[in-house]
Tab-separated table of C-alpha atoms and ligand atoms in Angstrom:
chain	number	residue	atom	x	y	z
A	1	UNK	CA	-34.262	-41.035	2.330
A	2	UNK	CA	-32.554	-38.774	-0.239
A	3	UNK	CA	-28.773	-38.531	0.031
A	4	UNK	CA	-27.150	-35.138	-0.595
A	5	UNK	CA	-23.583	-33.922	-0.588
A	6	UNK	CA	-22.944	-30.195	-0.053
A	7	UNK	CA	-19.530	-28.916	-1.125
A	8	UNK	CA	-18.262	-26.015	0.987
A	9	UNK	CA	-19.158	-25.427	4.644
A	10	UNK	CA	-19.219	-21.624	4.522
A	11	UNK	CA	-22.187	-19.328	5.094
A	12	UNK	CA	-24.220	-20.885	2.263
A	13	UNK	CA	-22.972	-24.485	2.307
A	14	UNK	CA	-23.280	-25.189	6.013
A	15	UNK	CA	-26.724	-23.604	6.224
A	16	UNK	CA	-27.866	-25.552	3.135
A	17	UNK	CA	-26.524	-28.816	4.551
A	18	UNK	CA	-28.048	-28.329	8.001
A	19	UNK	CA	-31.414	-27.167	6.632
A	20	UNK	CA	-31.770	-30.055	4.152
A	21	UNK	CA	-30.829	-32.473	6.954
A	22	UNK	CA	-33.505	-30.860	9.106
A	23	UNK	CA	-35.998	-31.393	6.286
A	24	UNK	CA	-35.240	-35.134	6.462
A	25	UNK	CA	-32.474	-35.788	3.914
A	26	UNK	CA	-29.231	-37.537	4.737
A	27	UNK	CA	-26.521	-34.908	4.098
A	28	UNK	CA	-22.748	-35.099	3.937
A	29	UNK	CA	-21.121	-31.670	4.095
A	30	UNK	CA	-17.699	-31.627	2.453
A	31	UNK	CA	-14.902	-29.072	2.599
A	32	UNK	CA	-11.233	-29.088	1.642
A	33	UNK	CA	-10.461	-27.114	4.813
A	34	UNK	CA	-9.547	-29.837	7.301
A	35	UNK	CA	-9.667	-27.433	10.262
A	36	UNK	CA	-13.272	-26.528	9.522
A	37	UNK	CA	-14.312	-30.176	9.168
A	38	UNK	CA	-12.417	-31.247	12.304
A	39	UNK	CA	-14.046	-28.357	14.173
A	40	UNK	CA	-17.520	-29.288	12.940
A	41	UNK	CA	-17.004	-32.871	14.049
A	42	UNK	CA	-16.275	-31.478	17.534
A	43	UNK	CA	-19.307	-29.164	17.355
A	44	UNK	CA	-17.301	-25.979	16.641
A	45	UNK	CA	-18.938	-23.773	13.981
A	46	UNK	CA	-16.586	-22.213	11.389
A	47	UNK	CA	-18.844	-19.135	11.150
A	48	UNK	CA	-21.219	-17.187	13.358
A	49	UNK	CA	-24.825	-17.498	12.241
A	50	UNK	CA	-27.735	-17.258	14.691
A	51	UNK	CA	-29.316	-20.675	15.386
A	52	UNK	CA	-26.808	-22.617	13.291
A	53	UNK	CA	-25.005	-24.395	16.093
A	54	UNK	CA	-28.244	-25.829	17.504
A	55	UNK	CA	-29.453	-26.870	14.037
A	56	UNK	CA	-26.179	-28.618	13.228
A	57	UNK	CA	-26.047	-30.323	16.613
A	58	UNK	CA	-29.649	-31.586	16.324
A	59	UNK	CA	-29.103	-33.088	12.885
A	60	UNK	CA	-25.716	-34.614	13.675
A	61	UNK	CA	-27.318	-36.201	16.731
A	62	UNK	CA	-30.188	-37.536	14.600
A	63	UNK	CA	-27.641	-39.139	12.248
A	64	UNK	CA	-28.747	-37.088	9.226
A	65	UNK	CA	-25.732	-34.746	8.990
A	66	UNK	CA	-22.050	-35.655	8.824
A	67	UNK	CA	-18.825	-34.034	7.649
A	68	UNK	CA	-15.953	-35.081	5.453
A	69	UNK	CA	-12.957	-33.836	3.508
A	70	UNK	CA	-13.136	-36.813	1.132
A	71	UNK	CA	-14.897	-36.537	-2.221
A	72	UNK	CA	-14.936	-40.351	-2.474
A	73	UNK	CA	-16.918	-40.505	0.772
A	74	UNK	CA	-19.050	-37.464	-0.060
A	75	UNK	CA	-20.171	-38.776	-3.448
A	76	UNK	CA	-20.791	-42.362	-2.367
A	77	UNK	CA	-24.446	-43.209	-3.025
A	78	UNK	CA	-25.249	-39.520	-3.436
A	79	UNK	CA	-28.186	-38.412	-5.602
A	80	UNK	CA	-27.479	-34.679	-5.539
A	81	UNK	CA	-24.287	-32.716	-5.057
A	82	UNK	CA	-24.600	-29.031	-4.202
A	83	UNK	CA	-21.706	-26.701	-5.034
A	84	UNK	CA	-21.489	-23.874	-2.460
A	85	UNK	CA	-17.878	-22.729	-2.723
A	86	UNK	CA	-16.717	-19.108	-2.791
A	87	UNK	CA	-16.600	-16.986	-5.966
A	88	UNK	CA	-14.589	-13.935	-4.858
A	89	UNK	CA	-13.601	-10.976	-7.029
A	90	UNK	CA	-10.619	-11.356	-9.324
A	91	UNK	CA	-8.230	-8.495	-10.118
A	92	UNK	CA	-10.467	-6.898	-12.750
A	93	UNK	CA	-13.746	-7.373	-10.907
A	94	UNK	CA	-14.496	-10.688	-12.623
A	95	UNK	CA	-15.729	-13.627	-10.534
A	96	UNK	CA	-12.788	-15.869	-9.689
A	97	UNK	CA	-13.981	-19.368	-10.571
A	98	UNK	CA	-11.003	-21.342	-9.323
A	99	UNK	CA	-12.922	-22.964	-6.434
A	100	UNK	CA	-15.855	-23.892	-8.665
A	101	UNK	CA	-13.477	-25.370	-11.246
A	102	UNK	CA	-11.648	-27.375	-8.638
A	103	UNK	CA	-14.915	-28.653	-7.101
A	104	UNK	CA	-16.170	-29.660	-10.585
A	105	UNK	CA	-12.922	-31.553	-11.297
A	106	UNK	CA	-13.140	-33.382	-7.976
A	107	UNK	CA	-16.774	-34.293	-8.643
A	108	UNK	CA	-15.762	-35.661	-12.071
A	109	UNK	CA	-12.996	-37.777	-10.575
A	110	UNK	CA	-15.248	-39.290	-7.886
A	111	UNK	CA	-18.642	-39.601	-9.559
A	112	UNK	CA	-19.817	-43.175	-8.976
A	113	UNK	CA	-23.433	-43.203	-10.174
A	114	UNK	CA	-25.799	-40.854	-12.081
A	115	UNK	CA	-25.827	-37.505	-10.337
A	116	UNK	CA	-27.499	-34.113	-10.346
A	117	UNK	CA	-25.026	-31.302	-9.758
A	118	UNK	CA	-26.795	-28.304	-8.231
A	119	UNK	CA	-24.859	-25.068	-8.274
A	120	UNK	CA	-25.644	-22.657	-5.429
A	121	UNK	CA	-22.540	-20.485	-5.782
A	122	UNK	CA	-23.094	-17.122	-7.479
A	123	UNK	CA	-21.424	-17.629	-10.836
A	124	UNK	CA	-21.141	-15.721	-14.117
A	125	UNK	CA	-23.713	-16.464	-16.760
A	126	UNK	CA	-22.513	-19.509	-18.689
A	127	UNK	CA	-20.783	-21.190	-15.740
A	128	UNK	CA	-23.335	-24.020	-15.596
A	129	UNK	CA	-22.314	-25.026	-19.126
A	130	UNK	CA	-18.665	-24.667	-18.142
A	131	UNK	CA	-19.110	-26.929	-15.082
A	132	UNK	CA	-20.762	-29.558	-17.304
A	133	UNK	CA	-17.823	-29.329	-19.706
A	134	UNK	CA	-15.270	-29.746	-16.867
A	135	UNK	CA	-17.072	-32.758	-15.416
A	136	UNK	CA	-17.378	-34.342	-18.865
A	137	UNK	CA	-13.682	-33.773	-19.574
A	138	UNK	CA	-12.361	-35.135	-16.248
A	139	UNK	CA	-14.567	-38.194	-15.825
A	140	UNK	CA	-12.534	-41.423	-15.943
A	141	UNK	CA	-15.523	-43.179	-17.586
A	142	UNK	CA	-18.808	-41.645	-18.744
A	143	UNK	CA	-21.498	-41.614	-16.053
A	144	UNK	CA	-24.597	-39.513	-16.738
A	145	UNK	CA	-25.000	-36.251	-14.824
A	146	UNK	CA	-27.029	-33.044	-15.130
A	147	UNK	CA	-26.232	-29.528	-13.998
A	148	UNK	CA	-28.939	-27.402	-12.370
A	149	UNK	CA	-28.418	-23.805	-11.301
A	150	UNK	CA	-30.130	-22.994	-7.996
A	151	UNK	CA	-28.892	-19.570	-6.910
A	152	UNK	CA	-29.040	-18.841	-3.202
A	153	UNK	CA	-30.727	-15.704	-1.878
A	154	UNK	CA	-30.242	-16.133	1.887
A	155	UNK	CA	-28.841	-13.272	3.965
A	156	UNK	CA	-26.149	-13.696	6.574
A	157	UNK	CA	-27.593	-13.027	10.016
A	158	UNK	CA	-30.976	-14.528	9.107
A	159	UNK	CA	-29.728	-17.353	6.910
A	160	UNK	CA	-31.693	-20.229	8.434
A	161	UNK	CA	-35.005	-18.370	8.364
A	162	UNK	CA	-34.283	-17.221	4.809
A	163	UNK	CA	-33.398	-20.747	3.658
A	164	UNK	CA	-36.496	-22.259	5.252
A	165	UNK	CA	-38.858	-19.472	4.088
A	166	UNK	CA	-37.524	-18.321	0.721
A	167	UNK	CA	-39.379	-15.775	-1.399
A	168	UNK	CA	-38.760	-18.028	-4.391
A	169	UNK	CA	-36.693	-20.956	-5.624
A	170	UNK	CA	-35.092	-20.362	-9.001
A	171	UNK	CA	-33.930	-23.428	-10.925
A	172	UNK	CA	-32.200	-23.382	-14.277
A	173	UNK	CA	-31.269	-26.372	-16.387
A	174	UNK	CA	-31.081	-27.619	-19.923
A	175	UNK	CA	-32.747	-30.794	-18.641
A	176	UNK	CA	-36.274	-30.184	-17.394
A	177	UNK	CA	-36.481	-33.542	-15.557
A	178	UNK	CA	-33.346	-32.756	-13.556
A	179	UNK	CA	-34.770	-29.340	-12.598
A	180	UNK	CA	-38.061	-31.031	-11.608
A	181	UNK	CA	-36.166	-33.433	-9.331
A	182	UNK	CA	-34.405	-30.516	-7.611
A	183	UNK	CA	-37.799	-28.783	-7.367
A	184	UNK	CA	-39.136	-31.849	-5.482
A	185	UNK	CA	-36.360	-31.457	-2.908
A	186	UNK	CA	-37.550	-27.889	-2.267
A	187	UNK	CA	-41.290	-28.668	-2.026
A	188	UNK	CA	-41.319	-28.698	1.812
A	189	UNK	CA	-40.271	-25.022	1.713
A	190	UNK	CA	-43.664	-24.127	0.142
A	191	UNK	CA	-42.176	-21.336	-1.948
A	192	UNK	CA	-42.933	-20.412	-5.555
A	193	UNK	CA	-40.609	-22.463	-7.776
A	194	UNK	CA	-39.521	-21.032	-11.104
A	195	UNK	CA	-37.874	-23.326	-13.642
A	196	UNK	CA	-35.947	-21.681	-16.434
A	197	UNK	CA	-32.785	-22.216	-18.447
A	198	UNK	CA	-29.307	-22.274	-16.894
A	199	UNK	CA	-28.162	-18.851	-18.060
A	200	UNK	CA	-31.356	-17.099	-17.070
A	201	UNK	CA	-31.192	-18.594	-13.559
A	202	UNK	CA	-27.589	-17.440	-13.189
A	203	UNK	CA	-28.564	-13.952	-14.354
A	204	UNK	CA	-31.514	-13.721	-11.938
A	205	UNK	CA	-29.072	-13.891	-9.021
A	206	UNK	CA	-26.819	-11.110	-10.347
A	207	UNK	CA	-29.743	-8.925	-11.397
A	208	UNK	CA	-31.329	-9.297	-7.948
A	209	UNK	CA	-28.171	-8.348	-6.067
A	210	UNK	CA	-27.441	-5.490	-8.458
A	211	UNK	CA	-30.965	-4.148	-7.973
A	212	UNK	CA	-30.684	-4.223	-4.180
A	213	UNK	CA	-27.263	-2.546	-4.348
A	214	UNK	CA	-28.760	0.094	-6.631
A	215	UNK	CA	-31.455	0.812	-4.052
A	216	UNK	CA	-28.763	1.318	-1.406
A	217	UNK	CA	-26.672	3.613	-3.592
A	218	UNK	CA	-29.831	5.475	-4.611
A	219	UNK	CA	-30.834	6.257	-1.040
A	220	UNK	CA	-27.255	7.245	-0.224
A	221	UNK	CA	-27.252	9.681	-3.120
A	222	UNK	CA	-30.539	11.129	-1.879
A	223	UNK	CA	-28.982	11.361	1.622
A	224	UNK	CA	-26.196	13.525	0.226
A	225	UNK	CA	-28.751	15.826	-1.371
A	226	UNK	CA	-30.808	15.902	1.853
A	227	UNK	CA	-27.757	17.078	3.750
A	228	UNK	CA	-27.243	19.935	1.330
A	229	UNK	CA	-30.911	20.951	1.247
A	230	UNK	CA	-31.890	20.505	4.889
A	231	UNK	CA	-34.156	17.437	4.659
A	232	UNK	CA	-34.056	14.286	6.807
A	233	UNK	CA	-33.282	11.081	4.879
A	234	UNK	CA	-34.823	8.841	7.542
A	235	UNK	CA	-38.193	10.472	7.125
A	236	UNK	CA	-37.788	10.724	3.349
A	237	UNK	CA	-37.221	6.937	3.270
A	238	UNK	CA	-40.293	6.291	5.431
A	239	UNK	CA	-42.396	8.487	3.173
A	240	UNK	CA	-41.082	6.755	0.055
A	241	UNK	CA	-41.467	3.275	1.528
A	242	UNK	CA	-45.240	3.602	2.000
A	243	UNK	CA	-45.523	3.505	-1.782
A	244	UNK	CA	-45.848	-0.184	-2.595
A	245	UNK	CA	-44.202	0.365	-5.970
A	246	UNK	CA	-41.057	1.310	-3.972
A	247	UNK	CA	-41.383	-0.624	-0.693
A	248	UNK	CA	-39.656	0.170	2.606
A	249	UNK	CA	-36.672	-2.200	2.306
A	250	UNK	CA	-33.086	-1.300	1.420
A	251	UNK	CA	-33.733	2.396	1.945
A	252	UNK	CA	-31.383	2.895	4.893
A	253	UNK	CA	-28.814	5.561	4.149
A	254	UNK	CA	-25.448	4.994	5.785
A	255	UNK	CA	-21.974	3.732	5.057
A	256	UNK	CA	-23.025	1.792	1.965
A	257	UNK	CA	-23.150	-1.894	1.192
A	258	UNK	CA	-20.336	-4.306	2.038
A	259	UNK	CA	-19.919	-7.980	2.721
A	260	UNK	CA	-19.150	-10.953	0.583
A	261	UNK	CA	-21.929	-10.555	-2.007
A	262	UNK	CA	-23.096	-7.125	-3.170
A	263	UNK	CA	-19.659	-5.568	-3.841
A	264	UNK	CA	-18.299	-8.543	-5.772
A	265	UNK	CA	-21.548	-9.331	-7.568
A	266	UNK	CA	-22.087	-5.799	-8.900
A	267	UNK	CA	-18.451	-5.736	-10.041
A	268	UNK	CA	-18.796	-9.152	-11.699
A	269	UNK	CA	-21.992	-8.178	-13.515
A	270	UNK	CA	-20.374	-4.968	-14.793
A	271	UNK	CA	-17.369	-7.024	-15.879
A	272	UNK	CA	-19.584	-9.501	-17.774
A	273	UNK	CA	-21.324	-6.609	-19.527
A	274	UNK	CA	-18.031	-4.940	-20.514
A	275	UNK	CA	-16.617	-8.207	-21.808
A	276	UNK	CA	-19.524	-8.326	-24.246
A	277	UNK	CA	-19.011	-4.709	-25.313
A	278	UNK	CA	-21.837	-3.228	-23.214
A	279	UNK	CA	-21.493	-0.082	-21.141
A	280	UNK	CA	-22.985	-0.737	-17.680
A	281	UNK	CA	-23.461	2.954	-16.783
A	282	UNK	CA	-25.883	2.475	-13.911
A	283	UNK	CA	-23.789	-0.290	-12.304
A	284	UNK	CA	-20.680	1.919	-12.522
A	285	UNK	CA	-22.523	4.714	-10.720
A	286	UNK	CA	-23.757	2.284	-8.042
A	287	UNK	CA	-20.170	1.145	-7.423
A	288	UNK	CA	-18.797	4.701	-7.373
A	289	UNK	CA	-21.444	6.006	-4.969
A	290	UNK	CA	-20.772	3.060	-2.669
A	291	UNK	CA	-17.003	3.642	-2.586
A	292	UNK	CA	-17.648	7.312	-1.791
A	293	UNK	CA	-19.526	6.372	1.380
A	294	UNK	CA	-16.320	5.178	3.007
A	295	UNK	CA	-14.469	8.380	2.050
A	296	UNK	CA	-17.455	10.400	3.286
A	297	UNK	CA	-17.192	8.737	6.715
A	298	UNK	CA	-13.506	9.606	7.067
A	299	UNK	CA	-14.184	13.195	5.917
A	300	UNK	CA	-16.991	13.657	8.420
A	301	UNK	CA	-14.806	12.390	11.240
A	302	UNK	CA	-12.053	14.768	10.137
A	303	UNK	CA	-14.495	17.678	10.190
A	304	UNK	CA	-15.441	16.679	13.741
A	305	UNK	CA	-11.969	16.208	15.276
A	306	UNK	CA	-9.614	18.121	12.960
A	307	UNK	CA	-6.200	16.632	12.186
A	308	UNK	CA	-6.279	12.904	13.077
A	309	UNK	CA	-2.717	12.892	14.391
A	310	UNK	CA	-2.761	11.939	18.060
A	311	UNK	CA	-6.571	11.586	18.089
A	312	UNK	CA	-8.404	8.422	19.131
A	313	UNK	CA	-11.430	7.213	17.209
A	314	UNK	CA	-13.727	4.526	18.593
A	315	UNK	CA	-15.604	2.166	16.309
A	316	UNK	CA	-18.902	0.693	17.420
A	317	UNK	CA	-19.182	-2.401	15.233
A	318	UNK	CA	-16.847	-3.882	12.642
A	319	UNK	CA	-18.928	-6.428	10.702
A	320	UNK	CA	-20.515	-5.166	7.497
A	321	UNK	CA	-23.954	-5.635	9.063
A	322	UNK	CA	-25.398	-6.900	12.359
A	323	UNK	CA	-25.742	-10.576	13.325
A	324	UNK	CA	-22.746	-11.789	11.369
A	325	UNK	CA	-19.008	-12.087	11.887
A	326	UNK	CA	-18.376	-11.644	8.141
A	327	UNK	CA	-15.682	-9.006	7.626
A	328	UNK	CA	-15.342	-9.416	3.849
A	329	UNK	CA	-15.388	-5.959	2.259
A	330	UNK	CA	-16.718	-4.372	5.459
A	331	UNK	CA	-16.635	-0.528	5.380
A	332	UNK	CA	-14.846	-0.681	8.761
A	333	UNK	CA	-11.734	-2.090	7.037
A	334	UNK	CA	-11.237	0.867	4.683
A	335	UNK	CA	-12.230	3.433	7.290
A	336	UNK	CA	-9.877	1.984	9.940
A	337	UNK	CA	-7.010	1.837	7.429
A	338	UNK	CA	-7.559	5.484	6.441
A	339	UNK	CA	-7.665	6.610	10.076
A	340	UNK	CA	-4.509	4.671	10.947
A	341	UNK	CA	-2.751	6.034	7.852
A	342	UNK	CA	-3.561	9.543	9.080
A	343	UNK	CA	-1.944	8.679	12.454
A	344	UNK	CA	-5.139	8.297	14.472
A	345	UNK	CA	-5.405	5.616	17.138
A	346	UNK	CA	-8.383	3.311	16.679
A	347	UNK	CA	-10.311	1.401	19.329
A	348	UNK	CA	-13.148	-0.934	18.403
A	349	UNK	CA	-15.769	-3.291	19.711
A	350	UNK	CA	-18.003	-5.722	17.837
A	351	UNK	CA	-20.173	-8.341	19.551
A	352	UNK	CA	-19.050	-11.208	17.274
A	353	UNK	CA	-16.676	-10.045	14.518
A	354	UNK	CA	-13.574	-9.233	16.598
A	355	UNK	CA	-12.207	-12.764	16.321
A	356	UNK	CA	-12.100	-12.460	12.528
A	357	UNK	CA	-11.235	-8.740	12.550
A	358	UNK	CA	-8.179	-8.995	14.799
A	359	UNK	CA	-5.975	-10.482	12.105
A	360	UNK	CA	-7.290	-8.049	9.470
A	361	UNK	CA	-6.818	-4.971	11.656
A	362	UNK	CA	-3.862	-5.812	13.912
A	363	UNK	CA	-3.228	-2.146	14.762
A	364	UNK	CA	-6.737	-1.593	16.069
A	365	UNK	CA	-7.180	-1.902	19.801
A	366	UNK	CA	-10.004	-4.467	20.169
A	367	UNK	CA	-12.024	-3.771	23.319
A	368	UNK	CA	-14.241	-6.019	25.461
A	369	UNK	CA	-17.332	-3.792	25.163
A	370	UNK	CA	-18.668	-0.530	23.746
A	371	UNK	CA	-17.826	1.446	26.896
A	372	UNK	CA	-14.228	0.348	26.768
A	373	UNK	CA	-14.082	1.232	23.049
A	374	UNK	CA	-15.365	4.756	23.840
A	375	UNK	CA	-12.879	5.377	26.632
A	376	UNK	CA	-10.585	8.338	25.915
A	377	UNK	CA	-11.947	8.781	22.376
A	378	UNK	CA	-12.140	12.072	20.501
A	379	UNK	CA	-15.036	10.726	18.421
A	380	UNK	CA	-17.084	7.564	18.030
A	381	UNK	CA	-18.358	6.177	14.756
A	382	UNK	CA	-21.345	3.832	14.650
A	383	UNK	CA	-20.174	1.395	12.014
A	384	UNK	CA	-22.692	-1.451	12.435
A	385	UNK	CA	-26.277	-1.144	13.665
A	386	UNK	CA	-26.102	-3.919	16.267
A	387	UNK	CA	-29.138	-3.776	18.577
A	388	UNK	CA	-26.944	-3.519	21.659
A	389	UNK	CA	-25.624	-0.138	20.451
A	390	UNK	CA	-29.155	1.254	20.264
A	391	UNK	CA	-29.600	0.790	24.015
A	392	UNK	CA	-26.219	2.037	25.269
A	393	UNK	CA	-26.003	4.242	28.370
A	394	UNK	CA	-24.959	7.323	26.412
A	395	UNK	CA	-24.371	9.415	29.531
A	396	UNK	CA	-21.793	6.864	30.614
A	397	UNK	CA	-20.283	6.895	27.129
A	398	UNK	CA	-20.123	10.708	27.226
A	399	UNK	CA	-18.274	10.671	30.556
A	400	UNK	CA	-15.774	8.092	29.310
A	401	UNK	CA	-14.886	9.989	26.136
A	402	UNK	CA	-12.158	12.590	25.852
A	403	UNK	CA	-14.565	14.666	23.826
A	404	UNK	CA	-18.192	13.563	23.331
A	405	UNK	CA	-18.691	13.382	19.572
A	406	UNK	CA	-20.650	10.752	17.638
A	407	UNK	CA	-20.729	10.171	13.924
A	408	UNK	CA	-23.770	7.930	13.591
A	409	UNK	CA	-22.932	6.143	10.349
A	410	UNK	CA	-26.136	4.083	10.532
A	411	UNK	CA	-28.587	6.719	11.863
A	412	UNK	CA	-29.499	4.625	14.914
A	413	UNK	CA	-29.827	7.521	17.375
A	414	UNK	CA	-32.282	10.367	17.763
A	415	UNK	CA	-30.164	13.470	17.041
A	416	UNK	CA	-32.102	15.697	19.464
A	417	UNK	CA	-31.765	13.280	22.377
A	418	UNK	CA	-28.059	12.697	21.812
A	419	UNK	CA	-27.365	16.427	21.544
A	420	UNK	CA	-29.348	17.117	24.701
A	421	UNK	CA	-26.910	14.798	26.499
A	422	UNK	CA	-24.063	17.084	25.468
A	423	UNK	CA	-22.716	15.279	22.385
A	424	UNK	CA	-21.769	16.783	19.081
A	425	UNK	CA	-23.901	14.534	16.846
A	426	UNK	CA	-23.548	14.026	13.100
A	427	UNK	CA	-25.735	11.569	11.225
A	428	UNK	CA	-26.094	10.642	7.566
A	429	UNK	CA	-28.396	12.715	5.363
A	430	UNK	CA	-29.996	14.574	8.234
A	431	UNK	CA	-29.846	18.096	6.871
A	432	UNK	CA	-31.386	20.153	9.620
A	433	UNK	CA	-30.906	17.693	12.457
B	1	LIG	P1	-17.463	-19.097	2.123
B	1	LIG	O1	-16.181	-18.513	1.731
B	1	LIG	O2	-18.057	-18.773	3.468
B	1	LIG	O3	-17.386	-20.684	2.032
B	1	LIG	C1	-16.839	-21.366	0.951
B	1	LIG	C2	-16.298	-22.700	1.433
B	1	LIG	O4	-15.925	-23.488	0.305
B	1	LIG	C3	-15.036	-22.584	2.284
B	1	LIG	O5	-15.243	-23.248	3.522
B	1	LIG	C4	-13.941	-23.259	1.446
B	1	LIG	O6	-12.973	-23.924	2.233
B	1	LIG	C5	-14.757	-24.227	0.624
B	1	LIG	N1	-14.109	-24.693	-0.603
B	1	LIG	C6	-13.405	-23.972	-1.509
B	1	LIG	N2	-13.009	-24.754	-2.525
B	1	LIG	C7	-13.473	-26.004	-2.263
B	1	LIG	C8	-13.400	-27.243	-2.956
B	1	LIG	N3	-12.784	-27.348	-4.119
B	1	LIG	N4	-13.982	-28.331	-2.394
B	1	LIG	C9	-14.611	-28.244	-1.203
B	1	LIG	N5	-14.725	-27.089	-0.509
B	1	LIG	C10	-14.164	-25.970	-1.040
B	1	LIG	O7	-18.499	-18.704	0.971
B	1	LIG	P2	-20.050	-18.308	1.113
B	1	LIG	O8	-20.194	-16.959	1.713
B	1	LIG	O9	-20.796	-19.452	1.710
B	1	LIG	O10	-20.439	-18.176	-0.421
B	1	LIG	C11	-20.493	-19.304	-1.270
B	1	LIG	C12	-21.169	-18.890	-2.555
B	1	LIG	O11	-22.539	-18.528	-2.306
B	1	LIG	C13	-20.533	-17.679	-3.237
B	1	LIG	O12	-20.613	-17.832	-4.628
B	1	LIG	C14	-21.424	-16.528	-2.792
B	1	LIG	O13	-21.435	-15.457	-3.705
B	1	LIG	C15	-22.787	-17.200	-2.754
B	1	LIG	N6	-23.738	-16.591	-1.820
B	1	LIG	C16	-23.292	-16.172	-0.595
B	1	LIG	C17	-24.212	-15.619	0.293
B	1	LIG	C18	-23.753	-15.127	1.638
B	1	LIG	O14	-24.528	-14.436	2.289
B	1	LIG	N7	-22.547	-15.448	2.088
B	1	LIG	C19	-25.571	-15.505	-0.065
B	1	LIG	C20	-25.969	-15.975	-1.307
B	1	LIG	C21	-25.043	-16.509	-2.195
C-alpha cells in the first residue's frame, strides 16, 4: 500500500486526501490548524463540499485516512507528500507564497527517507524550482527528493467528482522517473496524463484559469451590449454554445467570477507578466470587466429603488457560486458593503454560506430562509444560482416584500413569468425582456 501525506486540509487538500484514500492508498492529512484537525478527528468537516463527509468517514473507518498536525508523524514512512496549502493574493496581485515556503521548510526539517514532493497548490511559474531550493537548504542532512508539479483543476461544489473524473492530469518535473511515479498513482482515474517540465505545468494551470475567466468577462461584455441593443444574452449564449469551437460552458452572464481561484490567479498571471516587462492587455481587461459587474449590480438596484437610505435589500445567496460555502472574493461581499455604505439595510439567506459569511458581514441580517430574507424588502437580488431559489413560491415572496422588485443577477427566472406575477424584474443582458 502506498503511503501519502497531504499538507493542508482545505478544499483541495482534504478532497485529495480522501479521494486517494478511497483509491486504496494510506493517507495522512496534515494541517497546522489544530482546530481543523481536532474537528476532523471528531468527524466535523472544516468546509462544505457535497459528499465529502461520507467519503472521509468511510476512509477513516477503513483505516486508510488519518489526520495530524505533526510533520514528523506525517512524513514517517511516506513515499509522496502533496502540498495543497493556500496561495492567496498579495498586495500587488502577486501570489503570496508564505504558506508554500513554510510547508517546504517543514518538509525539509522532517524528511526521513527519499521522497517525491508533489505540488498541487497554484503557484507562480518557477515555484517548483524554488521549493526544491528551500528543501535543499533546510535539510539537516542530504536525503534525495524530487519535486513534481501536479496542478489541481477541481471545482468547489463538484470537487469529488472532478477529482475522480479529471479531464486531464498534468505533471511537470525535471526528473521524468519521479513524474512517472506520480503518474502511476493517478492511473486508476483513467484520465489522459501529460508529462512536461515544471514551469510548463505551472503555467498550464494559470493559462487555464485565465482562459475560463476571459470567457466569463467576454460574455459579460456581450451582455452589456445586448442590454443596449435589445438582444437577450441567454439566447445569444445558447446560440453561440452550439458551435463546438466555442462550447456552451462558461457563457453565463451575471455578476462575474469570484471565489478563491479565478480572481487571484488572473491577477497573479498579470503580475508575473508585468514583472518580466510584458503588457498583459487582455488580462487587464478581463479583470476590469469583472470588477465592473459588482458596480453594475449596485447601480441597477439603485435604479430600481432610488436612494438606498432607509431601503431594505434582500440577498438570495452569498457564496460566490452554488454548492459551496466559500466566501472568498464573493461578489456579495462588495455589493453588501456598498449597500450598507449607502445606508441601506441588508437581509440575506444562503443555504450553506451563512456560517462563514456572518463574521465577514456582521451588519447583514442573516435569515433562516429565502422568504424571511424577502420580508419587508424594497428589492431582492439573486446573488447565487442555488437550485432552491429557482423553485421559490414567488407569489409568497411578492406578498412578503414591501415592494416586489427582483434584480436577477444570475438570470435564473423567466422575465415574462415573474412580471406577470406583478414584480418589476431586471435581469442581466436581457435587452427587450
Ligand atoms: P484553503 O485555504 O481551503 O486550505 C489551505 C489549508 O492549508 C488551510 O487549512 C491551512 O490551514 C493549511 N496550511 C497553511 N499553511 C500550512 C502549512 N505550512 N502546513 C500545513 N498546513 C498549512 O485552500 P484551497 O482552496 O484548498 O487551495 C489550496 C491551493 O489549491 C491554492 O493554491 C489554490 O489556488 C489551489 N486550488 C484551489 C481550488 C479550489 O477550488 N479551492 C481549485 C484548484 C486549485
